Amino acid sequence: MVLPTYNEAENLAWIVGRLHAAQPDVDVLVVDDASPDGTGDIADELAGTDPRVHVLHRTGKEGLGAAYLHGFAHALDSGYDVIGEMDADGSHQPEQLHLLRDALADADLVIGSRWVPGGTVVNWPRRRELLSRGGNLYVRLLLGISVRDATAGFRLYRRATLEAIDLASVQSTGYVFQTELAARTLQAGLRVREVPIEFVERERGDSKMSGAVAAESLRRITTWGLRERAAQVRRVLAR
C-alpha cells in the first residue's frame, strides 16, 4: 500500500499499526514530501524496525498525484503484482481493506466508494457531502464514465492495470489524479469495481484539500470532457 504523507506525524505510526493488525501480509511504502513536522523521521523509524515498511523521501511538496506516481513506479520496479493506495490520516479504514482485496478477484481496479449503495461518510458537513456528490456527478456526465466515486483514494490496482494506462503520460499532480486514473482504466477496456466503504473524516491534523486543489480538478475534468466530446463528434462525422 502506498501512503503519501505531508505533515502526518500524528497519524502515521497509528495508521500503519492498524493496517498491519488488519492485514499482516501487506507491505507499506510511505512517500513523504519533505514534511517539516518530522513525518519522514517517523517513517524511517518504522522502517528500521519492520521490514514490511519502506520509505521514499521526496525533496518538496509536489502534489498527491506526483507522490503516487513516484510510489507506483517504485512498487512496479520492486515486482509487486498488486499495488494499493490509501490516505495516511485514518479516513480510509485498514479494517475494510479485505473488501477491496476480495473484489480484485474479478477486477483490474477496485475503488472503495462512498457513493455506491452501502457506502457512508462520517463527520462530514452536509455542504462537503453535496460538493463531493456533485463533483462526481459532473465527472460522470462530462467524461461519460460510470464510476460513482471517481475521486476516491482507497484503491487496489493490478500490476497489469498500471502498466496498461501509461503512467509516464499522466500530468495530474493534485487530487484530480484519482479521476484521471479511473478514466484511463476504463478507456483501456479494463474492469473497474466499486465496493462500499465507511469514510471517516480525519480527527487529527489538517486536511490538504483547498480551493486551489478543487479549482485544478474542475479545470482538468472540464478540459478532458470537452476534448472527449469533440472526439466523439469527429468520429460520428467521419462515419
PDB file of C-alpha atoms in Angstrom:
ATOM      1  CA  MET A   1       0.000   0.000   0.000  1.00  0.00           C
ATOM      2  CA  VAL A   2       1.359   3.386  -0.999  1.00  0.00           C
ATOM      3  CA  LEU A   3       0.805   6.074   1.668  1.00  0.00           C
ATOM      4  CA  PRO A   4       1.677   9.617   0.571  1.00  0.00           C
ATOM      5  CA  THR A   5       2.410  11.880   3.525  1.00  0.00           C
ATOM      6  CA  TYR A   6       2.818  15.550   4.275  1.00  0.00           C
ATOM      7  CA  ASN A   7       2.690  16.585   7.939  1.00  0.00           C
ATOM      8  CA  GLU A   8       1.123  13.359   9.191  1.00  0.00           C
ATOM      9  CA  ALA A   9       3.343  12.907  12.266  1.00  0.00           C
ATOM     10  CA  GLU A  10       0.263  12.488  14.469  1.00  0.00           C
ATOM     11  CA  ASN A  11      -1.198   9.747  12.303  1.00  0.00           C
ATOM     12  CA  LEU A  12       1.485   7.726  10.536  1.00  0.00           C
ATOM     13  CA  ALA A  13       2.511   5.172  13.195  1.00  0.00           C
ATOM     14  CA  TRP A  14      -1.141   4.802  14.242  1.00  0.00           C
ATOM     15  CA  ILE A  15      -2.414   4.046  10.725  1.00  0.00           C
ATOM     16  CA  VAL A  16       0.465   1.715   9.848  1.00  0.00           C
ATOM     17  CA  GLY A  17      -0.168  -0.185  13.083  1.00  0.00           C
ATOM     18  CA  ARG A  18      -3.855  -0.530  12.241  1.00  0.00           C
ATOM     19  CA  LEU A  19      -3.038  -1.676   8.716  1.00  0.00           C
ATOM     20  CA  HIS A  20      -0.696  -4.405   9.882  1.00  0.00           C
ATOM     21  CA  ALA A  21      -3.085  -5.520  12.585  1.00  0.00           C
ATOM     22  CA  ALA A  22      -5.809  -5.933   9.955  1.00  0.00           C
ATOM     23  CA  GLN A  23      -3.621  -7.227   7.088  1.00  0.00           C
ATOM     24  CA  PRO A  24      -0.286  -8.566   8.380  1.00  0.00           C
ATOM     25  CA  ASP A  25       0.930  -9.621   4.927  1.00  0.00           C
ATOM     26  CA  VAL A  26       0.695  -6.146   3.378  1.00  0.00           C
ATOM     27  CA  ASP A  27       3.831  -4.102   2.746  1.00  0.00           C
ATOM     28  CA  VAL A  28       3.701  -0.313   3.170  1.00  0.00           C
ATOM     29  CA  LEU A  29       5.513   2.314   1.118  1.00  0.00           C
ATOM     30  CA  VAL A  30       5.499   5.765   2.721  1.00  0.00           C
ATOM     31  CA  VAL A  31       6.132   8.544   0.203  1.00  0.00           C
ATOM     32  CA  ASP A  32       6.944  11.670   2.194  1.00  0.00           C
ATOM     33  CA  ASP A  33       7.114  15.118   0.615  1.00  0.00           C
ATOM     34  CA  ALA A  34       9.734  16.537   3.000  1.00  0.00           C
ATOM     35  CA  SER A  35       7.245  17.069   5.826  1.00  0.00           C
ATOM     36  CA  PRO A  36       8.511  19.778   8.185  1.00  0.00           C
ATOM     37  CA  ASP A  37       6.766  18.138  11.171  1.00  0.00           C
ATOM     38  CA  GLY A  38       9.074  15.094  11.201  1.00  0.00           C
ATOM     39  CA  THR A  39       6.791  12.610   9.439  1.00  0.00           C
ATOM     40  CA  GLY A  40       9.738  11.377   7.383  1.00  0.00           C
ATOM     41  CA  ASP A  41      11.751  10.617  10.509  1.00  0.00           C
ATOM     42  CA  ILE A  42       8.851   8.636  11.960  1.00  0.00           C
ATOM     43  CA  ALA A  43       8.600   6.694   8.699  1.00  0.00           C
ATOM     44  CA  ASP A  44      12.318   5.873   8.887  1.00  0.00           C
ATOM     45  CA  GLU A  45      11.901   4.661  12.478  1.00  0.00           C
ATOM     46  CA  LEU A  46       9.053   2.377  11.429  1.00  0.00           C
ATOM     47  CA  ALA A  47      11.066   1.027   8.514  1.00  0.00           C
ATOM     48  CA  GLY A  48      14.033   0.421  10.798  1.00  0.00           C
ATOM     49  CA  THR A  49      12.041  -1.940  12.987  1.00  0.00           C
ATOM     50  CA  ASP A  50       9.657  -3.527  10.460  1.00  0.00           C
ATOM     51  CA  PRO A  51      10.787  -4.984   7.103  1.00  0.00           C
ATOM     52  CA  ARG A  52       7.245  -4.533   5.779  1.00  0.00           C
ATOM     53  CA  VAL A  53       7.661  -0.731   5.846  1.00  0.00           C
ATOM     54  CA  HIS A  54       9.628   1.170   3.202  1.00  0.00           C
ATOM     55  CA  VAL A  55      10.156   4.899   2.703  1.00  0.00           C
ATOM     56  CA  LEU A  56      10.707   7.249  -0.211  1.00  0.00           C
ATOM     57  CA  HIS A  57      11.809  10.781   0.660  1.00  0.00           C
ATOM     58  CA  ARG A  58      10.939  13.494  -1.833  1.00  0.00           C
ATOM     59  CA  THR A  59      12.529  16.944  -1.858  1.00  0.00           C
ATOM     60  CA  GLY A  60       9.355  19.003  -1.528  1.00  0.00           C
ATOM     61  CA  LYS A  61       5.585  19.153  -1.647  1.00  0.00           C
ATOM     62  CA  GLU A  62       4.721  18.446  -5.276  1.00  0.00           C
ATOM     63  CA  GLY A  63       1.163  17.177  -5.001  1.00  0.00           C
ATOM     64  CA  LEU A  64      -0.709  13.966  -4.284  1.00  0.00           C
ATOM     65  CA  GLY A  65      -0.571  12.689  -7.845  1.00  0.00           C
ATOM     66  CA  ALA A  66       3.172  13.211  -8.118  1.00  0.00           C
ATOM     67  CA  ALA A  67       3.719  11.306  -4.868  1.00  0.00           C
ATOM     68  CA  TYR A  68       1.583   8.404  -6.043  1.00  0.00           C
ATOM     69  CA  LEU A  69       3.332   8.238  -9.413  1.00  0.00           C
ATOM     70  CA  HIS A  70       6.681   8.037  -7.618  1.00  0.00           C
ATOM     71  CA  GLY A  71       5.349   5.342  -5.299  1.00  0.00           C
ATOM     72  CA  PHE A  72       3.749   3.333  -8.100  1.00  0.00           C
ATOM     73  CA  ALA A  73       6.961   3.389 -10.129  1.00  0.00           C
ATOM     74  CA  HIS A  74       8.935   2.141  -7.125  1.00  0.00           C
ATOM     75  CA  ALA A  75       6.406  -0.629  -6.422  1.00  0.00           C
ATOM     76  CA  LEU A  76       6.405  -1.748 -10.059  1.00  0.00           C
ATOM     77  CA  ASP A  77      10.204  -1.800 -10.124  1.00  0.00           C
ATOM     78  CA  SER A  78      10.139  -3.870  -6.925  1.00  0.00           C
ATOM     79  CA  GLY A  79       7.988  -6.538  -8.581  1.00  0.00           C
ATOM     80  CA  TYR A  80       4.661  -6.176  -6.740  1.00  0.00           C
ATOM     81  CA  ASP A  81       1.635  -7.639  -8.537  1.00  0.00           C
ATOM     82  CA  VAL A  82      -0.994  -5.693  -6.534  1.00  0.00           C
ATOM     83  CA  ILE A  83      -0.439  -2.048  -5.639  1.00  0.00           C
ATOM     84  CA  GLY A  84      -2.815  -0.059  -3.469  1.00  0.00           C
ATOM     85  CA  GLU A  85      -3.289   3.449  -2.231  1.00  0.00           C
ATOM     86  CA  MET A  86      -4.834   4.947   0.869  1.00  0.00           C
ATOM     87  CA  ASP A  87      -4.727   8.100   2.958  1.00  0.00           C
ATOM     88  CA  ALA A  88      -2.464   8.247   5.994  1.00  0.00           C
ATOM     89  CA  ASP A  89      -4.963  10.194   8.137  1.00  0.00           C
ATOM     90  CA  GLY A  90      -7.370   7.369   9.009  1.00  0.00           C
ATOM     91  CA  SER A  91     -10.081   8.407   6.556  1.00  0.00           C
ATOM     92  CA  HIS A  92      -9.653   5.045   4.849  1.00  0.00           C
ATOM     93  CA  GLN A  93     -10.044   2.280   7.377  1.00  0.00           C
ATOM     94  CA  PRO A  94      -7.488  -0.536   7.025  1.00  0.00           C
ATOM     95  CA  GLU A  95     -10.006  -2.888   8.608  1.00  0.00           C
ATOM     96  CA  GLN A  96     -12.004  -2.647   5.361  1.00  0.00           C
ATOM     97  CA  LEU A  97      -9.090  -3.418   3.037  1.00  0.00           C
ATOM     98  CA  HIS A  98     -10.203  -7.043   2.849  1.00  0.00           C
ATOM     99  CA  LEU A  99     -13.305  -5.886   0.954  1.00  0.00           C
ATOM    100  CA  LEU A 100     -11.117  -4.452  -1.791  1.00  0.00           C
ATOM    101  CA  ARG A 101      -8.849  -7.498  -1.861  1.00  0.00           C
ATOM    102  CA  ASP A 102     -11.823  -9.833  -2.286  1.00  0.00           C
ATOM    103  CA  ALA A 103     -13.256  -7.692  -5.118  1.00  0.00           C
ATOM    104  CA  LEU A 104      -9.958  -7.734  -7.017  1.00  0.00           C
ATOM    105  CA  ALA A 105     -10.620 -11.387  -7.928  1.00  0.00           C
ATOM    106  CA  ASP A 106     -12.690 -10.205 -10.924  1.00  0.00           C
ATOM    107  CA  ALA A 107     -11.466  -6.638 -11.445  1.00  0.00           C
ATOM    108  CA  ASP A 108      -8.452  -4.704 -12.666  1.00  0.00           C
ATOM    109  CA  LEU A 109      -9.061  -1.726 -10.376  1.00  0.00           C
ATOM    110  CA  VAL A 110     -11.085  -1.751  -7.170  1.00  0.00           C
ATOM    111  CA  ILE A 111     -12.276   1.503  -5.607  1.00  0.00           C
ATOM    112  CA  GLY A 112     -13.504   1.847  -2.036  1.00  0.00           C
ATOM    113  CA  SER A 113     -16.531   4.018  -2.713  1.00  0.00           C
ATOM    114  CA  ARG A 114     -18.536   6.416  -0.566  1.00  0.00           C
ATOM    115  CA  TRP A 115     -21.288   6.877  -3.117  1.00  0.00           C
ATOM    116  CA  VAL A 116     -22.455   3.378  -4.023  1.00  0.00           C
ATOM    117  CA  PRO A 117     -25.256   1.703  -2.015  1.00  0.00           C
ATOM    118  CA  GLY A 118     -23.867   0.807   1.391  1.00  0.00           C
ATOM    119  CA  GLY A 119     -21.147   3.455   1.319  1.00  0.00           C
ATOM    120  CA  THR A 120     -21.181   6.122   4.041  1.00  0.00           C
ATOM    121  CA  VAL A 121     -19.283   9.136   5.335  1.00  0.00           C
ATOM    122  CA  VAL A 122     -18.768  10.001   8.986  1.00  0.00           C
ATOM    123  CA  ASN A 123     -18.435  13.517  10.432  1.00  0.00           C
ATOM    124  CA  TRP A 124     -18.817  15.342   7.142  1.00  0.00           C
ATOM    125  CA  PRO A 125     -20.862  18.541   6.979  1.00  0.00           C
ATOM    126  CA  ARG A 126     -23.725  18.415   4.512  1.00  0.00           C
ATOM    127  CA  ARG A 127     -22.043  21.018   2.312  1.00  0.00           C
ATOM    128  CA  ARG A 128     -18.955  18.869   1.805  1.00  0.00           C
ATOM    129  CA  GLU A 129     -21.033  15.800   1.008  1.00  0.00           C
ATOM    130  CA  LEU A 130     -23.014  17.727  -1.582  1.00  0.00           C
ATOM    131  CA  LEU A 131     -19.788  19.076  -3.082  1.00  0.00           C
ATOM    132  CA  SER A 132     -18.324  15.577  -3.420  1.00  0.00           C
ATOM    133  CA  ARG A 133     -21.506  14.038  -4.792  1.00  0.00           C
ATOM    134  CA  GLY A 134     -21.934  16.937  -7.217  1.00  0.00           C
ATOM    135  CA  GLY A 135     -18.322  16.740  -8.352  1.00  0.00           C
ATOM    136  CA  ASN A 136     -18.629  13.042  -9.060  1.00  0.00           C
ATOM    137  CA  LEU A 137     -21.880  13.578 -10.951  1.00  0.00           C
ATOM    138  CA  TYR A 138     -20.089  16.211 -13.057  1.00  0.00           C
ATOM    139  CA  VAL A 139     -17.327  13.689 -13.764  1.00  0.00           C
ATOM    140  CA  ARG A 140     -19.805  11.028 -14.876  1.00  0.00           C
ATOM    141  CA  LEU A 141     -21.717  13.381 -17.145  1.00  0.00           C
ATOM    142  CA  LEU A 142     -18.725  15.098 -18.707  1.00  0.00           C
ATOM    143  CA  LEU A 143     -16.380  12.132 -19.080  1.00  0.00           C
ATOM    144  CA  GLY A 144     -19.097   9.585 -19.778  1.00  0.00           C
ATOM    145  CA  ILE A 145     -17.897   7.070 -17.185  1.00  0.00           C
ATOM    146  CA  SER A 146     -19.995   5.008 -14.790  1.00  0.00           C
ATOM    147  CA  VAL A 147     -17.787   5.217 -11.682  1.00  0.00           C
ATOM    148  CA  ARG A 148     -19.759   6.844  -8.879  1.00  0.00           C
ATOM    149  CA  ASP A 149     -16.760   7.826  -6.735  1.00  0.00           C
ATOM    150  CA  ALA A 150     -14.034   8.641  -9.241  1.00  0.00           C
ATOM    151  CA  THR A 151     -12.335  10.965  -6.737  1.00  0.00           C
ATOM    152  CA  ALA A 152     -11.899   8.247  -4.091  1.00  0.00           C
ATOM    153  CA  GLY A 153      -8.375   7.392  -2.967  1.00  0.00           C
ATOM    154  CA  PHE A 154      -8.802   3.950  -1.349  1.00  0.00           C
ATOM    155  CA  ARG A 155      -7.860   1.620  -4.198  1.00  0.00           C
ATOM    156  CA  LEU A 156      -6.179  -1.555  -5.375  1.00  0.00           C
ATOM    157  CA  TYR A 157      -4.650  -1.850  -8.842  1.00  0.00           C
ATOM    158  CA  ARG A 158      -3.348  -4.902 -10.589  1.00  0.00           C
ATOM    159  CA  ARG A 159       0.192  -4.501 -11.849  1.00  0.00           C
ATOM    160  CA  ALA A 160      -1.040  -5.014 -15.416  1.00  0.00           C
ATOM    161  CA  THR A 161      -3.512  -2.151 -14.987  1.00  0.00           C
ATOM    162  CA  LEU A 162      -0.861   0.404 -14.072  1.00  0.00           C
ATOM    163  CA  GLU A 163       1.298  -0.842 -16.938  1.00  0.00           C
ATOM    164  CA  ALA A 164      -1.592  -0.512 -19.406  1.00  0.00           C
ATOM    165  CA  ILE A 165      -2.605   3.076 -18.616  1.00  0.00           C
ATOM    166  CA  ASP A 166       0.752   4.724 -19.392  1.00  0.00           C
ATOM    167  CA  LEU A 167       1.647   6.358 -16.109  1.00  0.00           C
ATOM    168  CA  ALA A 168       4.504   8.251 -17.752  1.00  0.00           C
ATOM    169  CA  SER A 169       1.996  10.462 -19.592  1.00  0.00           C
ATOM    170  CA  VAL A 170      -0.142  11.322 -16.535  1.00  0.00           C
ATOM    171  CA  GLN A 171       0.098  15.053 -15.859  1.00  0.00           C
ATOM    172  CA  SER A 172      -2.275  15.496 -12.893  1.00  0.00           C
ATOM    173  CA  THR A 173      -0.486  16.340  -9.673  1.00  0.00           C
ATOM    174  CA  GLY A 174      -3.388  17.049  -7.311  1.00  0.00           C
ATOM    175  CA  TYR A 175      -6.488  15.160  -6.253  1.00  0.00           C
ATOM    176  CA  VAL A 176      -7.788  15.013  -9.855  1.00  0.00           C
ATOM    177  CA  PHE A 177      -5.134  12.335 -10.316  1.00  0.00           C
ATOM    178  CA  GLN A 178      -7.648   9.822  -8.946  1.00  0.00           C
ATOM    179  CA  THR A 179     -10.229  10.727 -11.576  1.00  0.00           C
ATOM    180  CA  GLU A 180      -7.690  10.566 -14.387  1.00  0.00           C
ATOM    181  CA  LEU A 181      -6.526   7.066 -13.464  1.00  0.00           C
ATOM    182  CA  ALA A 182     -10.089   5.761 -13.153  1.00  0.00           C
ATOM    183  CA  ALA A 183     -10.940   7.195 -16.578  1.00  0.00           C
ATOM    184  CA  ARG A 184      -7.767   5.812 -18.145  1.00  0.00           C
ATOM    185  CA  THR A 185      -8.510   2.346 -16.747  1.00  0.00           C
ATOM    186  CA  LEU A 186     -11.965   2.334 -18.338  1.00  0.00           C
ATOM    187  CA  GLN A 187     -10.641   3.734 -21.617  1.00  0.00           C
ATOM    188  CA  ALA A 188      -8.180   0.835 -21.725  1.00  0.00           C
ATOM    189  CA  GLY A 189     -11.135  -1.567 -21.626  1.00  0.00           C
ATOM    190  CA  LEU A 190     -10.302  -2.804 -18.138  1.00  0.00           C
ATOM    191  CA  ARG A 191     -12.683  -3.747 -15.328  1.00  0.00           C
ATOM    192  CA  VAL A 192     -13.395  -1.303 -12.507  1.00  0.00           C
ATOM    193  CA  ARG A 193     -15.365  -2.385  -9.436  1.00  0.00           C
ATOM    194  CA  GLU A 194     -16.573  -0.192  -6.590  1.00  0.00           C
ATOM    195  CA  VAL A 195     -17.156  -1.605  -3.122  1.00  0.00           C
ATOM    196  CA  PRO A 196     -18.916   0.363  -0.371  1.00  0.00           C
ATOM    197  CA  ILE A 197     -16.785   1.667   2.478  1.00  0.00           C
ATOM    198  CA  GLU A 198     -17.243   3.879   5.501  1.00  0.00           C
ATOM    199  CA  PHE A 199     -15.158   7.023   5.050  1.00  0.00           C
ATOM    200  CA  VAL A 200     -14.263   8.744   8.324  1.00  0.00           C
ATOM    201  CA  GLU A 201     -13.227  12.390   8.444  1.00  0.00           C
ATOM    202  CA  ARG A 202      -9.770  12.853   9.960  1.00  0.00           C
ATOM    203  CA  GLU A 203      -9.628  13.561  13.688  1.00  0.00           C
ATOM    204  CA  ARG A 204      -6.020  14.789  13.857  1.00  0.00           C
ATOM    205  CA  GLY A 205      -4.001  17.083  11.639  1.00  0.00           C
ATOM    206  CA  ASP A 206      -5.108  19.369   8.830  1.00  0.00           C
ATOM    207  CA  SER A 207      -6.829  18.468   5.583  1.00  0.00           C
ATOM    208  CA  LYS A 208      -4.801  19.040   2.396  1.00  0.00           C
ATOM    209  CA  MET A 209      -7.902  19.935   0.377  1.00  0.00           C
ATOM    210  CA  SER A 210      -8.093  23.594  -0.647  1.00  0.00           C
ATOM    211  CA  GLY A 211      -9.861  25.887  -3.079  1.00  0.00           C
ATOM    212  CA  ALA A 212      -6.861  25.780  -5.404  1.00  0.00           C
ATOM    213  CA  VAL A 213      -6.921  21.973  -5.452  1.00  0.00           C
ATOM    214  CA  ALA A 214     -10.647  21.944  -6.226  1.00  0.00           C
ATOM    215  CA  ALA A 215     -10.159  24.514  -8.987  1.00  0.00           C
ATOM    216  CA  GLU A 216      -7.417  22.424 -10.614  1.00  0.00           C
ATOM    217  CA  SER A 217      -9.704  19.392 -10.578  1.00  0.00           C
ATOM    218  CA  LEU A 218     -12.559  21.317 -12.185  1.00  0.00           C
ATOM    219  CA  ARG A 219     -10.328  22.761 -14.912  1.00  0.00           C
ATOM    220  CA  ARG A 220      -8.765  19.459 -15.859  1.00  0.00           C
ATOM    221  CA  ILE A 221     -12.027  17.489 -15.841  1.00  0.00           C
ATOM    222  CA  THR A 222     -13.711  20.135 -17.996  1.00  0.00           C
ATOM    223  CA  THR A 223     -10.808  20.078 -20.464  1.00  0.00           C
ATOM    224  CA  TRP A 224     -10.862  16.272 -20.703  1.00  0.00           C
ATOM    225  CA  GLY A 225     -14.635  16.193 -21.081  1.00  0.00           C
ATOM    226  CA  LEU A 226     -14.761  18.786 -23.841  1.00  0.00           C
ATOM    227  CA  ARG A 227     -11.895  17.073 -25.648  1.00  0.00           C
ATOM    228  CA  GLU A 228     -13.685  13.707 -25.473  1.00  0.00           C
ATOM    229  CA  ARG A 229     -16.987  15.174 -26.656  1.00  0.00           C
ATOM    230  CA  ALA A 230     -15.192  16.810 -29.613  1.00  0.00           C
ATOM    231  CA  ALA A 231     -13.562  13.490 -30.474  1.00  0.00           C
ATOM    232  CA  GLN A 232     -16.962  11.773 -30.394  1.00  0.00           C
ATOM    233  CA  VAL A 233     -18.379  14.351 -32.822  1.00  0.00           C
ATOM    234  CA  ARG A 234     -15.427  13.850 -35.179  1.00  0.00           C
ATOM    235  CA  ARG A 235     -15.948  10.090 -35.101  1.00  0.00           C
ATOM    236  CA  VAL A 236     -19.637  10.476 -35.927  1.00  0.00           C
ATOM    237  CA  LEU A 237     -18.899  12.858 -38.824  1.00  0.00           C
ATOM    238  CA  ALA A 238     -16.206  10.540 -40.144  1.00  0.00           C
ATOM    239  CA  ARG A 239     -18.723   7.708 -40.336  1.00  0.00           C
TER     240      ARG A 239
END
